[in-house]
XYZ file of C-alpha atoms in Angstrom:
508
model
C -15.667 -72.887 -47.038
C -17.768 -70.331 -48.894
C -17.251 -66.597 -49.312
C -19.478 -65.783 -46.305
C -17.502 -68.156 -44.060
C -14.214 -66.596 -45.136
C -15.635 -63.096 -44.550
C -16.855 -64.038 -41.045
C -13.366 -65.349 -40.246
C -12.037 -62.055 -41.591
C -14.238 -60.179 -39.119
C -12.812 -62.314 -36.283
C -9.364 -61.116 -37.362
C -10.475 -57.484 -37.802
C -12.140 -57.385 -34.355
C -8.948 -58.335 -32.504
C -8.193 -55.369 -30.233
C -4.845 -54.495 -31.838
C -6.358 -54.592 -35.372
C -9.201 -52.290 -34.260
C -6.527 -49.919 -32.935
C -4.538 -50.101 -36.190
C -7.684 -49.476 -38.276
C -8.590 -46.473 -36.093
C -5.067 -45.065 -36.294
C -5.048 -45.574 -40.071
C -8.297 -43.698 -40.753
C -7.320 -40.815 -38.419
C -3.939 -40.394 -40.125
C -5.613 -40.864 -43.532
C -8.125 -38.082 -42.838
C -5.268 -35.740 -41.828
C -3.304 -36.753 -44.941
C -6.318 -35.984 -47.148
C -6.868 -32.574 -45.547
C -3.291 -31.405 -46.140
C -2.685 -30.768 -49.858
C 0.487 -32.304 -51.199
C 0.910 -35.246 -48.867
C -1.789 -37.419 -50.485
C -2.518 -41.106 -49.833
C 0.523 -42.290 -51.806
C 3.024 -40.269 -49.761
C 1.151 -41.031 -46.513
C 1.233 -44.800 -47.071
C 4.903 -44.728 -48.125
C 5.937 -42.726 -45.046
C 4.111 -45.098 -42.684
C 5.500 -48.416 -43.975
C 8.664 -48.293 -41.791
C 6.593 -47.105 -38.802
C 4.116 -50.004 -39.118
C 7.031 -52.436 -39.399
C 8.339 -51.121 -36.073
C 4.914 -51.217 -34.389
C 4.300 -54.845 -35.402
C 7.849 -56.115 -34.845
C 6.881 -58.304 -31.855
C 4.006 -60.121 -33.632
C 4.170 -63.346 -35.706
C 4.792 -62.646 -39.418
C 1.227 -63.362 -40.634
C -0.308 -61.307 -37.815
C 2.195 -58.471 -38.307
C 1.426 -58.376 -42.047
C -2.331 -58.255 -41.394
C -2.082 -55.435 -38.847
C 0.299 -53.389 -41.006
C -1.811 -53.699 -44.161
C -4.959 -52.823 -42.170
C -3.326 -49.580 -40.982
C -1.946 -48.666 -44.430
C -5.267 -49.378 -46.162
C -6.965 -47.179 -43.525
C -4.669 -44.325 -44.537
C -5.618 -44.923 -48.200
C -9.402 -44.749 -47.947
C -9.280 -42.271 -45.031
C -7.397 -39.823 -47.255
C -10.116 -40.121 -49.890
C -12.593 -38.686 -47.368
C -10.222 -36.126 -45.824
C -9.614 -34.396 -49.160
C -13.205 -33.139 -49.183
C -12.820 -31.004 -46.033
C -10.508 -28.290 -47.367
C -12.091 -28.547 -50.855
C -15.451 -27.557 -49.375
C -14.269 -25.051 -46.770
C -11.255 -23.370 -48.388
C -11.506 -24.216 -52.118
C -8.210 -26.073 -51.603
C -8.225 -29.638 -53.009
C -6.383 -32.017 -50.670
C -5.529 -34.283 -53.605
C -6.421 -34.741 -57.267
C -9.678 -36.645 -56.744
C -11.006 -33.778 -54.563
C -10.681 -31.133 -57.280
C -14.257 -31.651 -58.536
C -15.658 -31.278 -55.008
C -14.488 -27.650 -54.969
C -16.850 -26.716 -57.819
C -20.055 -26.997 -55.756
C -18.759 -27.700 -52.251
C -17.056 -24.327 -51.866
C -20.113 -22.514 -53.252
C -22.284 -24.315 -50.672
C -19.893 -23.188 -47.936
C -20.124 -19.572 -49.139
C -23.920 -19.854 -48.938
C -23.755 -20.977 -45.298
C -24.313 -24.661 -46.147
C -20.828 -25.946 -45.260
C -22.255 -28.278 -42.598
C -24.655 -29.940 -45.052
C -21.883 -30.311 -47.654
C -19.474 -31.896 -45.148
C -22.179 -34.209 -43.772
C -23.220 -35.375 -47.253
C -19.534 -35.936 -48.122
C -19.208 -38.139 -45.019
C -22.441 -40.065 -45.693
C -21.631 -40.479 -49.402
C -18.114 -41.688 -48.608
C -19.480 -44.222 -46.102
C -22.147 -45.598 -48.467
C -19.653 -45.770 -51.350
C -17.123 -47.536 -49.146
C -19.670 -50.185 -48.158
C -20.910 -50.624 -51.772
C -17.362 -51.061 -53.074
C -16.549 -53.575 -50.335
C -19.658 -55.635 -51.124
C -18.537 -55.534 -54.756
C -15.028 -56.561 -53.686
C -16.406 -59.584 -51.807
C -18.834 -60.729 -54.517
C -17.242 -59.678 -57.822
C -13.468 -59.794 -57.239
C -12.744 -62.807 -59.446
C -14.936 -62.037 -62.518
C -14.090 -58.313 -62.529
C -10.366 -58.976 -62.287
C -10.580 -61.124 -65.434
C -12.390 -58.328 -67.295
C -9.878 -55.718 -66.100
C -6.904 -57.743 -67.309
C -8.479 -57.963 -70.788
C -8.317 -54.162 -71.138
C -5.537 -53.380 -73.597
C -3.708 -50.088 -74.331
C -6.145 -49.278 -77.181
C -9.121 -49.671 -74.800
C -7.495 -47.427 -72.212
C -6.668 -44.820 -74.851
C -10.295 -44.672 -76.010
C -11.615 -44.615 -72.423
C -9.322 -41.692 -71.531
C -10.349 -39.944 -74.758
C -13.975 -40.325 -73.686
C -13.040 -38.767 -70.345
C -11.447 -35.853 -72.186
C -14.462 -35.394 -74.470
C -16.673 -35.343 -71.414
C -15.149 -31.991 -70.347
C -17.905 -30.443 -72.434
C -20.049 -31.293 -69.400
C -17.869 -28.941 -67.330
C -18.040 -26.196 -69.937
C -20.060 -23.640 -68.022
C -21.349 -20.975 -70.416
C -19.038 -21.733 -73.348
C -17.956 -25.076 -74.826
C -15.274 -23.212 -76.810
C -13.669 -21.893 -73.623
C -13.780 -25.401 -72.104
C -11.999 -26.839 -75.166
C -9.371 -24.065 -75.001
C -8.695 -24.948 -71.359
C -8.512 -28.653 -72.273
C -5.852 -27.924 -74.901
C -3.888 -25.812 -72.380
C -4.007 -28.745 -69.932
C -2.800 -31.189 -72.601
C 0.053 -28.848 -73.533
C 1.148 -28.540 -69.884
C 1.072 -32.351 -69.642
C 3.686 -32.702 -72.409
C 6.351 -30.696 -70.551
C 9.306 -32.810 -69.364
C 11.363 -35.803 -70.489
C 9.481 -38.058 -72.902
C 9.234 -41.464 -71.202
C 9.599 -43.391 -74.486
C 12.259 -41.496 -76.469
C 14.054 -39.781 -73.569
C 13.900 -36.429 -75.391
C 13.271 -33.235 -73.415
C 10.068 -31.490 -74.528
C 9.282 -27.800 -73.886
C 11.871 -27.638 -71.105
C 14.023 -24.903 -72.731
C 17.136 -26.617 -71.311
C 15.935 -25.964 -67.758
C 16.654 -28.998 -65.537
C 13.838 -28.004 -63.193
C 11.306 -28.839 -65.954
C 12.760 -32.263 -66.848
C 10.393 -34.034 -64.441
C 7.393 -32.105 -65.789
C 4.992 -29.829 -63.953
C 3.548 -31.182 -60.714
C -0.218 -31.606 -60.958
C -0.791 -30.509 -57.365
C 0.988 -27.176 -57.895
C -1.345 -26.348 -60.787
C -4.536 -27.506 -59.006
C -3.850 -25.771 -55.676
C -2.670 -22.612 -57.440
C -5.715 -22.348 -59.719
C -8.328 -23.129 -57.078
C -6.975 -22.114 -53.663
C -4.663 -19.191 -54.452
C -6.994 -18.119 -57.257
C -9.648 -17.502 -54.597
C -7.098 -15.659 -52.430
C -6.130 -13.341 -55.296
C -9.800 -12.740 -56.096
C -10.336 -11.575 -52.509
C -7.227 -9.351 -52.626
C -7.675 -7.824 -56.100
C -11.423 -7.256 -55.757
C -10.969 -5.985 -52.187
C -13.374 -8.542 -50.697
C -11.772 -8.182 -47.296
C -15.072 -7.616 -45.490
C -16.811 -10.729 -44.242
C -20.386 -10.072 -45.437
C -20.470 -12.273 -48.623
C -20.060 -15.532 -46.663
C -23.400 -16.492 -45.161
C -23.588 -17.653 -41.550
C -23.917 -21.389 -41.055
C -27.395 -21.991 -39.736
C -27.667 -25.744 -40.123
C -25.078 -28.471 -39.707
C -26.883 -31.639 -40.813
C -28.443 -31.977 -44.280
C -32.178 -31.404 -44.662
C -34.619 -34.063 -45.931
C -34.513 -32.288 -49.288
C -30.675 -32.477 -49.339
C -30.798 -36.194 -48.527
C -33.411 -36.799 -51.230
C -31.347 -34.898 -53.837
C -28.178 -36.764 -52.785
C -29.553 -40.324 -52.625
C -29.501 -40.896 -56.402
C -26.032 -39.381 -57.002
C -24.565 -41.351 -54.077
C -25.991 -44.655 -55.354
C -25.056 -44.107 -59.009
C -21.606 -42.708 -58.274
C -20.765 -45.516 -55.823
C -21.328 -48.079 -58.567
C -19.595 -45.981 -61.253
C -16.600 -45.273 -59.022
C -16.257 -48.928 -58.069
C -16.110 -50.139 -61.680
C -13.693 -47.370 -62.725
C -11.537 -48.166 -59.682
C -11.179 -51.760 -60.903
C -9.491 -50.548 -64.104
C -5.743 -50.055 -63.522
C -4.810 -46.456 -64.256
C -8.344 -45.025 -64.254
C -8.513 -44.346 -60.521
C -10.377 -41.992 -58.234
C -9.660 -38.775 -60.159
C -11.301 -39.997 -63.363
C -14.143 -41.519 -61.329
C -14.908 -38.208 -59.597
C -14.877 -36.275 -62.897
C -17.098 -38.836 -64.659
C -19.480 -38.795 -61.706
C -19.804 -35.002 -61.744
C -20.358 -34.907 -65.498
C -22.945 -37.722 -65.337
C -24.895 -36.062 -62.531
C -24.905 -32.760 -64.410
C -26.233 -34.510 -67.524
C -28.946 -36.335 -65.556
C -29.991 -33.304 -63.514
C -33.248 -31.471 -64.229
C -31.403 -28.246 -63.427
C -27.880 -28.578 -64.889
C -27.306 -24.805 -64.670
C -27.279 -25.052 -60.860
C -24.046 -27.098 -60.959
C -21.086 -24.956 -60.011
C -23.390 -22.746 -57.959
C -23.861 -24.952 -54.895
C -25.805 -28.022 -56.052
C -25.466 -30.705 -53.369
C -25.394 -33.458 -56.036
C -22.069 -31.940 -57.176
C -20.640 -32.875 -53.762
C -22.443 -36.176 -53.179
C -21.538 -37.710 -56.550
C -17.775 -37.051 -56.772
C -17.152 -37.808 -53.075
C -18.975 -41.150 -53.396
C -17.159 -41.976 -56.639
C -13.636 -41.376 -55.339
C -14.247 -43.446 -52.202
C -15.786 -46.296 -54.203
C -12.807 -46.197 -56.578
C -10.397 -46.818 -53.696
C -12.308 -50.027 -52.856
C -12.449 -51.062 -56.509
C -8.689 -50.525 -56.882
C -8.103 -53.280 -54.312
C -9.532 -55.912 -56.712
C -6.670 -56.035 -59.275
C -4.151 -55.720 -56.418
C -5.489 -58.611 -54.314
C -6.651 -60.984 -57.066
C -4.084 -60.387 -59.835
C -1.147 -58.754 -58.080
C -1.522 -55.770 -60.438
C -1.495 -52.371 -58.705
C -3.966 -50.031 -60.389
C -2.561 -46.803 -58.915
C 0.521 -45.390 -57.200
C -0.966 -45.997 -53.752
C -1.870 -49.640 -54.443
C 1.662 -50.137 -55.852
C 3.049 -49.028 -52.469
C 0.561 -51.317 -50.685
C 1.819 -54.166 -52.869
C 5.350 -53.349 -51.735
C 4.162 -53.655 -48.120
C 2.698 -57.114 -48.864
C 5.956 -58.267 -50.459
C 7.954 -56.896 -47.498
C 6.215 -59.564 -45.389
C 6.854 -62.262 -48.053
C 3.194 -62.277 -49.093
C 2.600 -62.142 -52.852
C -0.717 -60.547 -53.895
C -2.378 -62.441 -56.734
C -4.546 -65.470 -57.496
C -3.059 -67.553 -54.636
C -3.381 -64.858 -51.956
C -6.882 -65.936 -50.864
C -5.779 -69.600 -50.666
C -2.356 -69.234 -49.051
C -3.025 -66.212 -46.783
C -6.810 -66.045 -46.157
C -6.235 -64.383 -42.750
C -4.468 -61.439 -44.394
C -6.826 -61.075 -47.376
C -10.155 -61.468 -45.578
C -8.921 -59.679 -42.439
C -8.079 -56.668 -44.638
C -11.486 -56.694 -46.374
C -13.360 -57.007 -43.049
C -11.266 -54.202 -41.524
C -12.284 -51.909 -44.394
C -15.946 -52.361 -43.399
C -14.937 -51.458 -39.840
C -12.757 -48.536 -40.958
C -15.531 -46.965 -43.055
C -17.860 -47.122 -40.049
C -15.136 -45.503 -37.918
C -14.766 -42.696 -40.481
C -18.497 -41.945 -40.318
C -18.604 -42.037 -36.502
C -15.470 -39.870 -36.213
C -16.305 -37.310 -38.866
C -20.019 -36.647 -38.377
C -19.505 -35.062 -34.902
C -16.557 -33.104 -36.353
C -18.766 -31.515 -39.029
C -19.849 -28.739 -36.622
C -16.216 -27.901 -35.766
C -15.028 -28.037 -39.397
C -17.957 -25.923 -40.596
C -16.971 -23.077 -38.255
C -13.753 -22.613 -40.260
C -15.683 -20.871 -43.042
C -16.899 -18.248 -40.520
C -13.311 -17.291 -39.671
C -12.652 -13.624 -40.626
C -10.813 -13.323 -43.926
C -7.819 -11.589 -42.381
C -7.134 -14.877 -40.551
C -8.512 -17.278 -43.169
C -6.441 -16.048 -46.130
C -3.057 -16.578 -44.413
C -4.281 -20.056 -43.384
C -5.130 -20.950 -47.012
C -1.768 -19.602 -48.214
C 0.125 -21.523 -45.491
C -1.657 -24.825 -46.280
C -1.071 -24.342 -50.022
C 2.632 -23.481 -49.671
C 3.259 -26.298 -47.184
C 1.464 -28.825 -49.385
C 3.343 -27.932 -52.568
C 6.746 -27.603 -50.904
C 6.286 -30.942 -49.107
C 6.048 -32.650 -52.508
C 8.618 -30.797 -54.621
C 11.097 -29.045 -52.274
C 11.794 -26.403 -54.936
C 11.453 -22.613 -55.014
C 10.368 -22.902 -58.652
C 7.185 -24.719 -57.639
C 6.357 -22.022 -55.094
C 6.751 -19.353 -57.807
C 4.660 -21.486 -60.172
C 2.036 -21.793 -57.431
C 1.779 -17.985 -57.193
C 1.689 -17.668 -60.998
C -1.116 -20.255 -61.208
C -2.993 -18.338 -58.503
C -2.970 -15.135 -60.579
C -3.746 -17.145 -63.739
C -6.635 -18.895 -61.961
C -8.096 -15.572 -60.817
C -7.929 -14.095 -64.354
C -9.457 -17.220 -65.932
C -12.309 -17.391 -63.427
C -12.966 -13.651 -63.846
C -13.419 -14.141 -67.617
C -15.560 -17.304 -67.241
C -12.928 -19.820 -68.363
C -13.656 -23.118 -66.547
C -10.701 -24.466 -64.552
C -11.796 -28.110 -64.238
C -11.155 -29.063 -67.920
C -7.542 -27.864 -67.621
C -6.993 -29.994 -64.513
C -8.601 -33.095 -66.057
C -6.575 -32.719 -69.271
C -3.376 -32.375 -67.240
C -4.173 -35.699 -65.505
C -5.360 -37.595 -68.582
C -2.907 -36.189 -71.165
C 0.126 -38.347 -70.225
C -2.128 -41.427 -69.821
C -3.630 -40.907 -73.297
C -0.197 -40.487 -74.878
C 1.359 -43.501 -73.127
C -1.530 -45.825 -74.009
C -1.627 -44.617 -77.613
C 2.096 -45.318 -77.988
C 1.795 -48.746 -76.379
C -1.104 -49.616 -78.693
C 0.803 -48.459 -81.782
C 3.879 -50.416 -80.657
C 1.747 -53.575 -80.451
C 0.217 -52.933 -83.908
C 3.511 -51.834 -85.526
C 2.160 -48.345 -86.128
C -1.217 -49.424 -87.500
C -3.893 -46.992 -86.265
C -6.676 -49.440 -87.134
C -6.052 -51.165 -83.779
C -8.278 -48.497 -82.190
C -11.183 -49.456 -84.493
C -10.742 -53.221 -84.824
C -10.818 -53.689 -81.040
C -14.566 -53.859 -80.130
C -14.246 -52.203 -76.704
C -12.047 -49.408 -78.034
C -14.456 -48.846 -80.942
C -17.398 -48.624 -78.515
C -15.632 -45.957 -76.440
C -14.704 -43.999 -79.589
C -18.312 -44.062 -80.860
C -19.583 -42.834 -77.459
C -16.901 -40.091 -77.516
C -17.997 -38.982 -80.999
C -21.672 -38.961 -79.997
C -20.822 -37.026 -76.819
C -19.289 -34.250 -78.927
C -21.632 -34.274 -81.930
C -25.115 -34.730 -80.385
C -25.058 -31.471 -78.316
C -23.904 -29.534 -81.422
C -26.698 -31.040 -83.558
C -29.298 -30.279 -80.877
C -28.006 -26.730 -80.581
C -28.149 -26.214 -84.359
C -31.688 -27.606 -84.488
C -32.686 -25.299 -81.640
C -31.325 -22.266 -83.526
C -33.138 -23.310 -86.701
C -36.418 -23.655 -84.768
C -35.986 -20.149 -83.301
C -35.200 -18.682 -86.769
C -38.247 -20.393 -88.352
C -40.499 -19.137 -85.521
C -39.204 -15.583 -85.994
C -39.788 -15.820 -89.747
């Protein structure tokens, strides 16, 4: 049997009435999980494992495993879409991969274009989901072999490239972006060092031993930062937010979004294949790439629809790409896929090279159900755009308490500590002050995510090489990433210097 035959059999499995129901339930719960900050796909999938086991208890083992995994996978990629809703409407990222969507999505909402932003997010997520699934069907085996060849040195250099790319999020000042990057890296070092077991920057406070929760920082800076801006600058009247006149995107919006959706779907898919890279890095890379390619880069951060289309497509494509190392190698590339792997093992099914031979019903049924689930997400969410878009027209005296409630609930649901609630408020004030003085927030968030990854991979690489730093140069892939990183930083400076020299010579 060929790939097409196996896929058609997978569709026969996916179209069984109970599997359609499980897929529908999964994407609905996933969308809700994505909307609420703090729960996230990882927590959502973990919470539902015992529930799915109960729901499928009367089915044969193979059938029960298929139905359960279909539901849990639906939660995973459904959450990737759901995170865009509050990012666009309330400047509140549902999870880490939705942070970039706030930069232009929220500005579009303030301009009365919330409907177009939400619709493009839905369309981009659907297209990216389909692209990543086609890639999963056709490229699973060769890409899994490439992914497994990535060593710690390669990952270190890739993450370093991601960090260097924050210059693309710099706004008016590269210096301010680099300052925020350093602040993010410093925050990422707080806690118990995973290698030596030594407490760093904890000041003997047990509450800091586990480090600072990423979500607390992100929600505080973006969501509560906007709340404090409204309070401190007395923006309590409702005039600044334009009325929503159109729900669906215009032909111009679709034309501007087509390129970013296509490019970001492919980029997100390939980054999703790499264990550890994930949807967050994919969304940041997508945003930076689209800003670089744009004819009007200054419009990013001010409501450019490409700044919504690109990141939303990238994070959805990454969730499909992350299934490749899980299904073909048995290597989970993220926290969520690690939990999915646990669900497989619970049913005595081992993900890896033999999965497609020994359990084709489970593997191909899952892949086919993801096609079905992405279609369900589009059909469910497009009619909801009109309802969601109305949220931005809610008077601020009602909207601000709603944002605060969602933020507090999301953070407390993850950490259960008063300290994190105080930190959330502190980050809100800090976020307001930074934004007021034109310090970009996105580089801090990206550095906080990438910092621990960079450190861990650097240490692993140096352990392998017995402390020899040349491992980062002698490895061809790592060297390539380092050269690109260097060019990324140096070329803009050279161009800027040449531009200044031209202006001086013209004046002379």
